[in-house]
Amino acid sequence: MGAPDKTPRGPSRDHLDWPFYEDRHRAVAAGLDDFILGGGLGAVNHANVDAACRDLVTALGGAGVLRHCVPKAFGGACDEIDSRTLCLIRETLAYTDGLADFAFAMQGLGTGAVSLSGSEALKQAVLPKVARGEWISAFALSEPEAGSDVAAMACAARRDGDHFVLDGEKTWISNGGIADVYTVFARTGEAPGTRGISAFVVFAGTPGFRIAERIETIAPHPLARLAFDNCRIPTSQLLGSPGEGFKIAMRTLDIFRPSVASAAIGFARRALDEAVSHAKNRKMFGATLADLPTAQSTLGDMATAIDASALLTSRTAWQRDVQKRPTTREAAMAKMTATENAQWVIDQAQQLFGGRGVRVGEITERLYREIRALRIYEGATEVQKLIIGRELMKDTTR
């Protein structure tokens, strides 16, 4: 499927007046709007997602957008990765095109563990190239039998002198097949369960590492199953200490999970804007669809659901950036609410569009496919509920 018929005007910026945001966030949003409206993303060819992702990473790197994915000391825009900025960028890109959002998000998620726990040498080798859009990154955690249940991980790494030797598989890996650098999690056995997992940097082309399968989904993006067979990794490519992989993975996901919510909000805002425009112009029963009380009621519910999601997401990002405290529970609430609400909002938009809404190539049809995956990746809705409940049980003030 080709690019949308026109460059959208961009999502509403009313929420930037909320106290969660500062002038620097408003400046980033305005600059990104100018970049997109000026055609900076080019024509996104969804028929060739590999090439499109490479082009998008190059464009976003050239425009300085990817600098927000890494710390300032390594070519980034801020001293530390700023969650609110990530959220605003993802919302804007998702509103415009889901593949553009994906290309940005994976640059941050793929190297977030390097930013958090990599050695100085690894950071210098990887992060500036990711920030400039010269390298594409990936985050390899899931396995055929270990998705949400990370403790079931089977991919293993054994120490052999000054190397670790990796054996096993990873699957559902975004950017698999086109990435230059992968953050890979493997069992090293220091302790049972999640306490015996470590994190490594693996470069494309390393002997013993191959792309076993490319995976196609309803919203196409580069996705693959990875295989490791006697893959030797220098100990210098270990992130943190042995056995710290699970903590590193969770810290990385805590940073980027609110931005998943923002991507969903971007999709939902686009659906609402398209639905409002359609309702105003669709002639029905001697008036327009927008004149019907049922349509007005639906649009009102859609707008309210979006604001509820945006409030939860803004709160989470603000708490992490400003209060500097763990936001595991808040991030789970934001991710769950925003993705579920966005699915409902987009479904309502399709209903308002009627038969036109399900036609291949229509914006509502594309949004319907784009949103479905967000309710699953980085923790399905059901997992988010478990996280929230678990965190409540930890709260000693109750």
C-alpha positions as a Python dict, from the first residue, in 0.01 Angstrom:
ca = {
    (1, 'M'): (0, 0, 0),
    (2, 'G'): (132, 343, -87),
    (3, 'A'): (155, 660, 118),
    (4, 'P'): (-155, 842, 244),
    (5, 'D'): (-316, 1078, -6),
    (6, 'K'): (-191, 1390, 169),
    (7, 'T'): (36, 1500, 450),
    (8, 'P'): (-187, 1542, 758),
    (9, 'R'): (-186, 1876, 936),
    (10, 'G'): (-60, 1713, 1257),
    (11, 'P'): (-215, 1622, 1590),
    (12, 'S'): (-376, 1870, 1826),
    (13, 'R'): (-129, 2050, 2051),
    (14, 'D'): (-378, 2159, 2316),
    (15, 'H'): (-228, 1918, 2569),
    (16, 'L'): (108, 2096, 2547),
    (17, 'D'): (-47, 2366, 2767),
    (18, 'W'): (-80, 2113, 3049),
    (19, 'P'): (167, 2165, 3337),
    (20, 'F'): (351, 1843, 3248),
    (21, 'Y'): (530, 2016, 2959),
    (22, 'E'): (792, 2286, 2929),
    (23, 'D'): (884, 2532, 2655),
    (24, 'R'): (1153, 2297, 2527),
    (25, 'H'): (891, 2030, 2464),
    (26, 'R'): (672, 2275, 2278),
    (27, 'A'): (974, 2373, 2067),
    (28, 'V'): (1046, 2010, 1976),
    (29, 'A'): (682, 1956, 1877),
    (30, 'A'): (675, 2270, 1663),
    (31, 'G'): (1000, 2179, 1491),
    (32, 'L'): (879, 1828, 1416),
    (33, 'D'): (552, 1964, 1275),
    (34, 'D'): (749, 2191, 1042),
    (35, 'F'): (973, 1903, 935),
    (36, 'I'): (679, 1676, 849),
    (37, 'L'): (463, 1941, 683),
    (38, 'G'): (768, 2040, 477),
    (39, 'G'): (788, 1687, 338),
    (40, 'G'): (1086, 1580, 545),
    (41, 'L'): (972, 1220, 571),
    (42, 'G'): (935, 1185, 196),
    (43, 'A'): (688, 941, 41),
    (44, 'V'): (668, 633, 263),
    (45, 'N'): (648, 323, 44),
    (46, 'H'): (467, 63, 254),
    (47, 'A'): (514, -196, -20),
    (48, 'N'): (887, -216, 61),
    (49, 'V'): (910, -180, 437),
    (50, 'D'): (1281, -259, 460),
    (51, 'A'): (1377, 19, 223),
    (52, 'A'): (1117, 252, 375),
    (53, 'C'): (1254, 200, 726),
    (54, 'R'): (1610, 264, 611),
    (55, 'D'): (1498, 583, 436),
    (56, 'L'): (1299, 697, 739),
    (57, 'V'): (1590, 637, 978),
    (58, 'T'): (1816, 834, 745),
    (59, 'A'): (1564, 1121, 724),
    (60, 'L'): (1500, 1130, 1099),
    (61, 'G'): (1872, 1114, 1169),
    (62, 'G'): (1948, 1395, 926),
    (63, 'A'): (1680, 1612, 1085),
    (64, 'G'): (1820, 1557, 1434),
    (65, 'V'): (1508, 1377, 1557),
    (66, 'L'): (1697, 1061, 1651),
    (67, 'R'): (1921, 1261, 1884),
    (68, 'H'): (1640, 1231, 2137),
    (69, 'C'): (1699, 854, 2153),
    (70, 'V'): (2046, 875, 2311),
    (71, 'P'): (2215, 1079, 2589),
    (72, 'K'): (2384, 1409, 2505),
    (73, 'A'): (2736, 1280, 2576),
    (74, 'F'): (2701, 1045, 2279),
    (75, 'G'): (2539, 1272, 2024),
    (76, 'G'): (2200, 1310, 2191),
    (77, 'A'): (1984, 1613, 2248),
    (78, 'C'): (1950, 1596, 2628),
    (79, 'D'): (2175, 1491, 2915),
    (80, 'E'): (1943, 1194, 2971),
    (81, 'I'): (1672, 1042, 2754),
    (82, 'D'): (1360, 1251, 2818),
    (83, 'S'): (1036, 1051, 2828),
    (84, 'R'): (811, 1347, 2753),
    (85, 'T'): (1005, 1427, 2437),
    (86, 'L'): (992, 1064, 2325),
    (87, 'C'): (616, 1067, 2379),
    (88, 'L'): (558, 1386, 2181),
    (89, 'I'): (770, 1264, 1891),
    (90, 'R'): (601, 925, 1875),
    (91, 'E'): (254, 1078, 1892),
    (92, 'T'): (336, 1310, 1602),
    (93, 'L'): (497, 1043, 1387),
    (94, 'A'): (218, 792, 1453),
    (95, 'Y'): (-40, 1053, 1358),
    (96, 'T'): (142, 1092, 1027),
    (97, 'D'): (251, 737, 947),
    (98, 'G'): (289, 426, 1162),
    (99, 'L'): (608, 314, 990),
    (100, 'A'): (774, 647, 1069),
    (101, 'D'): (682, 603, 1434),
    (102, 'F'): (822, 249, 1428),
    (103, 'A'): (1151, 363, 1273),
    (104, 'F'): (1199, 624, 1545),
    (105, 'A'): (1090, 407, 1836),
    (106, 'M'): (1322, 118, 1757),
    (107, 'Q'): (1627, 344, 1748),
    (108, 'G'): (1563, 425, 2112),
    (109, 'L'): (1440, 87, 2234),
    (110, 'G'): (1710, -101, 2047),
    (111, 'T'): (1991, 88, 2219),
    (112, 'G'): (1823, 195, 2542),
    (113, 'A'): (2009, -80, 2730),
    (114, 'V'): (2338, 44, 2584),
    (115, 'S'): (2261, 396, 2708),
    (116, 'L'): (2177, 260, 3054),
    (117, 'S'): (2443, -6, 3106),
    (118, 'G'): (2696, -11, 2825),
    (119, 'S'): (3065, 52, 2876),
    (120, 'E'): (3208, 383, 2762),
    (121, 'A'): (3363, 210, 2461),
    (122, 'L'): (3033, 46, 2359),
    (123, 'K'): (2842, 371, 2397),
    (124, 'Q'): (3096, 555, 2182),
    (125, 'A'): (3087, 280, 1918),
    (126, 'V'): (2710, 251, 1892),
    (127, 'L'): (2512, 552, 2012),
    (128, 'P'): (2645, 833, 1787),
    (129, 'K'): (2578, 622, 1476),
    (130, 'V'): (2225, 547, 1594),
    (131, 'A'): (2162, 915, 1668),
    (132, 'R'): (2278, 1015, 1320),
    (133, 'G'): (2067, 748, 1151),
    (134, 'E'): (2373, 566, 1018),
    (135, 'W'): (2294, 245, 1207),
    (136, 'I'): (1962, 72, 1272),
    (137, 'S'): (1909, -97, 1608),
    (138, 'A'): (1698, -383, 1747),
    (139, 'F'): (1588, -519, 2087),
    (140, 'A'): (1590, -901, 2107),
    (141, 'L'): (1409, -1027, 2416),
    (142, 'S'): (1116, -1248, 2305),
    (143, 'E'): (1149, -1618, 2220),
    (144, 'P'): (913, -1881, 2078),
    (145, 'E'): (829, -2000, 2433),
    (146, 'A'): (921, -1685, 2626),
    (147, 'G'): (726, -1373, 2543),
    (148, 'S'): (565, -1212, 2844),
    (149, 'D'): (713, -1489, 3061),
    (150, 'V'): (1076, -1379, 3044),
    (151, 'A'): (1176, -1634, 3310),
    (152, 'A'): (1112, -1908, 3051),
    (153, 'M'): (1397, -1779, 2834),
    (154, 'A'): (1598, -2061, 2675),
    (155, 'C'): (1854, -1875, 2462),
    (156, 'A'): (2179, -1929, 2651),
    (157, 'A'): (2523, -1771, 2673),
    (158, 'R'): (2817, -1958, 2828),
    (159, 'R'): (3149, -1806, 2922),
    (160, 'D'): (3449, -1926, 2722),
    (161, 'G'): (3761, -1730, 2814),
    (162, 'D'): (3726, -1373, 2694),
    (163, 'H'): (3408, -1454, 2499),
    (164, 'F'): (3048, -1556, 2561),
    (165, 'V'): (2903, -1819, 2327),
    (166, 'L'): (2535, -1770, 2237),
    (167, 'D'): (2302, -2051, 2132),
    (168, 'G'): (1928, -2033, 2079),
    (169, 'E'): (1656, -1830, 1911),
    (170, 'K'): (1473, -1499, 1938),
    (171, 'T'): (1150, -1419, 1759),
    (172, 'W'): (913, -1130, 1685),
    (173, 'I'): (1221, -908, 1672),
    (174, 'S'): (1148, -569, 1520),
    (175, 'N'): (1411, -454, 1270),
    (176, 'G'): (1529, -814, 1248),
    (177, 'G'): (1705, -850, 915),
    (178, 'I'): (1788, -481, 864),
    (179, 'A'): (1946, -384, 1198),
    (180, 'D'): (2318, -318, 1233),
    (181, 'V'): (2323, -369, 1610),
    (182, 'Y'): (2109, -589, 1837),
    (183, 'T'): (2062, -588, 2213),
    (184, 'V'): (2025, -959, 2292),
    (185, 'F'): (1918, -1116, 2622),
    (186, 'A'): (2034, -1468, 2709),
    (187, 'R'): (2042, -1701, 3006),
    (188, 'T'): (2382, -1712, 3176),
    (189, 'G'): (2270, -1910, 3482),
    (190, 'E'): (2388, -1702, 3778),
    (191, 'A'): (2057, -1778, 3952),
    (192, 'P'): (1717, -1933, 3870),
    (193, 'G'): (1455, -1749, 3667),
    (194, 'T'): (1501, -1388, 3571),
    (195, 'R'): (1804, -1344, 3795),
    (196, 'G'): (2015, -1559, 3562),
    (197, 'I'): (1976, -1351, 3245),
    (198, 'S'): (2237, -1121, 3093),
    (199, 'A'): (2234, -863, 2813),
    (200, 'F'): (2474, -836, 2520),
    (201, 'V'): (2541, -624, 2214),
    (202, 'V'): (2556, -833, 1897),
    (203, 'F'): (2652, -680, 1564),
    (204, 'A'): (2501, -790, 1233),
    (205, 'G'): (2736, -1020, 1046),
    (206, 'T'): (2879, -1183, 1358),
    (207, 'P'): (2962, -1548, 1275),
    (208, 'G'): (2702, -1783, 1419),
    (209, 'F'): (2426, -1522, 1405),
    (210, 'R'): (2171, -1541, 1123),
    (211, 'I'): (1821, -1435, 1030),
    (212, 'A'): (1624, -1760, 1041),
    (213, 'E'): (1290, -1625, 918),
    (214, 'R'): (1123, -1303, 814),
    (215, 'I'): (777, -1254, 965),
    (216, 'E'): (486, -1071, 801),
    (217, 'T'): (210, -907, 1006),
    (218, 'I'): (-112, -717, 940),
    (219, 'A'): (72, -385, 975),
    (220, 'P'): (393, -460, 785),
    (221, 'H'): (726, -366, 938),
    (222, 'P'): (1063, -543, 947),
    (223, 'L'): (1024, -841, 1178),
    (224, 'A'): (1227, -1161, 1209),
    (225, 'R'): (1324, -1474, 1396),
    (226, 'L'): (1691, -1476, 1491),
    (227, 'A'): (1913, -1783, 1536),
    (228, 'F'): (2240, -1811, 1730),
    (229, 'D'): (2460, -2115, 1676),
    (230, 'N'): (2794, -2108, 1856),
    (231, 'C'): (2793, -1729, 1819),
    (232, 'R'): (3100, -1589, 1994),
    (233, 'I'): (3063, -1247, 2156),
    (234, 'P'): (3356, -1068, 2324),
    (235, 'T'): (3305, -1013, 2697),
    (236, 'S'): (3343, -641, 2625),
    (237, 'Q'): (2997, -656, 2464),
    (238, 'L'): (2828, -758, 2789),
    (239, 'L'): (2593, -489, 2921),
    (240, 'G'): (2622, -435, 3294),
    (241, 'S'): (2720, -739, 3497),
    (242, 'P'): (2628, -1105, 3443),
    (243, 'G'): (2278, -1174, 3573),
    (244, 'E'): (2159, -812, 3539),
    (245, 'G'): (1988, -858, 3202),
    (246, 'F'): (1632, -874, 3329),
    (247, 'K'): (1674, -556, 3534),
    (248, 'I'): (1828, -383, 3232),
    (249, 'A'): (1541, -497, 3010),
    (250, 'M'): (1277, -376, 3256),
    (251, 'R'): (1450, -40, 3304),
    (252, 'T'): (1461, 2, 2927),
    (253, 'L'): (1095, -88, 2887),
    (254, 'D'): (996, 149, 3170),
    (255, 'I'): (1154, 434, 2972),
    (256, 'F'): (990, 349, 2642),
    (257, 'R'): (656, 194, 2745),
    (258, 'P'): (486, 534, 2793),
    (259, 'S'): (588, 621, 2438),
    (260, 'V'): (391, 317, 2314),
    (261, 'A'): (89, 481, 2473),
    (262, 'S'): (174, 802, 2287),
    (263, 'A'): (193, 620, 1955),
    (264, 'A'): (-155, 484, 2023),
    (265, 'I'): (-273, 836, 2105),
    (266, 'G'): (-130, 957, 1775),
    (267, 'F'): (-325, 691, 1586),
    (268, 'A'): (-640, 777, 1782),
    (269, 'R'): (-606, 1152, 1721),
    (270, 'R'): (-572, 1088, 1349),
    (271, 'A'): (-881, 868, 1354),
    (272, 'L'): (-1080, 1134, 1540),
    (273, 'D'): (-972, 1412, 1304),
    (274, 'E'): (-1058, 1202, 1000),
    (275, 'A'): (-1393, 1109, 1152),
    (276, 'V'): (-1482, 1472, 1231),
    (277, 'S'): (-1389, 1583, 879),
    (278, 'H'): (-1589, 1298, 727),
    (279, 'A'): (-1893, 1367, 948),
    (280, 'K'): (-1896, 1733, 848),
    (281, 'N'): (-1895, 1648, 478),
    (282, 'R'): (-2101, 1329, 458),
    (283, 'K'): (-2454, 1411, 339),
    (284, 'M'): (-2726, 1209, 511),
    (285, 'F'): (-3103, 1248, 548),
    (286, 'G'): (-3105, 1601, 415),
    (287, 'A'): (-2825, 1717, 647),
    (288, 'T'): (-2477, 1592, 733),
    (289, 'L'): (-2361, 1302, 947),
    (290, 'A'): (-2227, 1558, 1196),
    (291, 'D'): (-2580, 1690, 1250),
    (292, 'L'): (-2701, 1355, 1385),
    (293, 'P'): (-2703, 1331, 1768),
    (294, 'T'): (-2572, 974, 1757),
    (295, 'A'): (-2265, 1084, 1559),
    (296, 'Q'): (-2203, 1378, 1792),
    (297, 'S'): (-2228, 1144, 2092),
    (298, 'T'): (-1978, 902, 1939),
    (299, 'L'): (-1733, 1179, 1856),
    (300, 'G'): (-1763, 1313, 2209),
    (301, 'D'): (-1683, 973, 2356),
    (302, 'M'): (-1385, 939, 2120),
    (303, 'A'): (-1241, 1276, 2224),
    (304, 'T'): (-1287, 1197, 2593),
    (305, 'A'): (-1114, 860, 2560),
    (306, 'I'): (-817, 1026, 2391),
    (307, 'D'): (-780, 1291, 2662),
    (308, 'A'): (-801, 1027, 2935),
    (309, 'S'): (-519, 837, 2767),
    (310, 'A'): (-312, 1150, 2717),
    (311, 'L'): (-346, 1252, 3083),
    (312, 'L'): (-227, 913, 3208),
    (313, 'T'): (62, 911, 2961),
    (314, 'S'): (173, 1268, 3033),
    (315, 'R'): (164, 1199, 3406),
    (316, 'T'): (383, 891, 3367),
    (317, 'A'): (645, 1062, 3153),
    (318, 'W'): (650, 1365, 3385),
    (319, 'Q'): (694, 1149, 3694),
    (320, 'R'): (990, 972, 3537),
    (321, 'D'): (1154, 1289, 3404),
    (322, 'V'): (1089, 1525, 3695),
    (323, 'Q'): (1032, 1312, 4003),
    (324, 'K'): (1303, 1064, 3897),
    (325, 'R'): (1121, 768, 4043),
    (326, 'P'): (1018, 426, 3910),
    (327, 'T'): (698, 439, 3707),
    (328, 'T'): (635, 71, 3643),
    (329, 'R'): (273, 87, 3759),
    (330, 'E'): (197, 420, 3594),
    (331, 'A'): (358, 313, 3264),
    (332, 'A'): (149, -5, 3263),
    (333, 'M'): (-168, 197, 3326),
    (334, 'A'): (-84, 438, 3045),
    (335, 'K'): (12, 170, 2797),
    (336, 'M'): (-296, -42, 2870),
    (337, 'T'): (-545, 247, 2866),
    (338, 'A'): (-406, 426, 2562),
    (339, 'T'): (-384, 120, 2341),
    (340, 'E'): (-726, -14, 2437),
    (341, 'N'): (-887, 329, 2400),
    (342, 'A'): (-719, 384, 2065),
    (343, 'Q'): (-849, 51, 1935),
    (344, 'W'): (-1200, 157, 2034),
    (345, 'V'): (-1163, 509, 1889),
    (346, 'I'): (-1039, 375, 1556),
    (347, 'D'): (-1318, 118, 1546),
    (348, 'Q'): (-1572, 398, 1599),
    (349, 'A'): (-1411, 599, 1321),
    (350, 'Q'): (-1446, 303, 1088),
    (351, 'Q'): (-1811, 272, 1186),
    (352, 'L'): (-1872, 638, 1105),
    (353, 'F'): (-1703, 594, 768),
    (354, 'G'): (-1930, 300, 688),
    (355, 'G'): (-1833, 86, 390),
    (356, 'R'): (-1562, 329, 289),
    (357, 'G'): (-1387, 270, 621),
    (358, 'V'): (-1289, -89, 543),
    (359, 'R'): (-1169, -29, 190),
    (360, 'V'): (-800, -107, 147),
    (361, 'G'): (-605, 218, 119),
    (362, 'E'): (-837, 426, 334),
    (363, 'I'): (-675, 590, 635),
    (364, 'T'): (-916, 420, 879),
    (365, 'E'): (-831, 80, 732),
    (366, 'R'): (-459, 146, 778),
    (367, 'L'): (-508, 276, 1132),
    (368, 'Y'): (-715, -32, 1220),
    (369, 'R'): (-424, -257, 1124),
    (370, 'E'): (-163, -32, 1285),
    (371, 'I'): (-325, -18, 1629),
    (372, 'R'): (-383, -390, 1673),
    (373, 'A'): (-19, -477, 1741),
    (374, 'L'): (21, -207, 2007),
    (375, 'R'): (-218, -392, 2237),
    (376, 'I'): (31, -681, 2235),
    (377, 'Y'): (392, -568, 2202),
    (378, 'E'): (597, -444, 2498),
    (379, 'G'): (353, -632, 2716),
    (380, 'A'): (-1, -730, 2619),
    (381, 'T'): (-295, -566, 2795),
    (382, 'E'): (-342, -871, 3015),
    (383, 'V'): (23, -848, 3126),
    (384, 'Q'): (-17, -478, 3205),
    (385, 'K'): (-304, -566, 3438),
    (386, 'L'): (-82, -817, 3618),
    (387, 'I'): (193, -557, 3651),
    (388, 'I'): (-47, -303, 3798),
    (389, 'G'): (-183, -557, 4044),
    (390, 'R'): (166, -672, 4144),
    (391, 'E'): (279, -315, 4205),
    (392, 'L'): (-30, -250, 4419),
    (393, 'M'): (65, -547, 4636),
    (394, 'K'): (409, -392, 4689),
    (395, 'D'): (261, -62, 4807),
    (396, 'T'): (318, -66, 5184),
    (397, 'T'): (109, 247, 5236),
    (398, 'R'): (-215, 61, 5163),
}
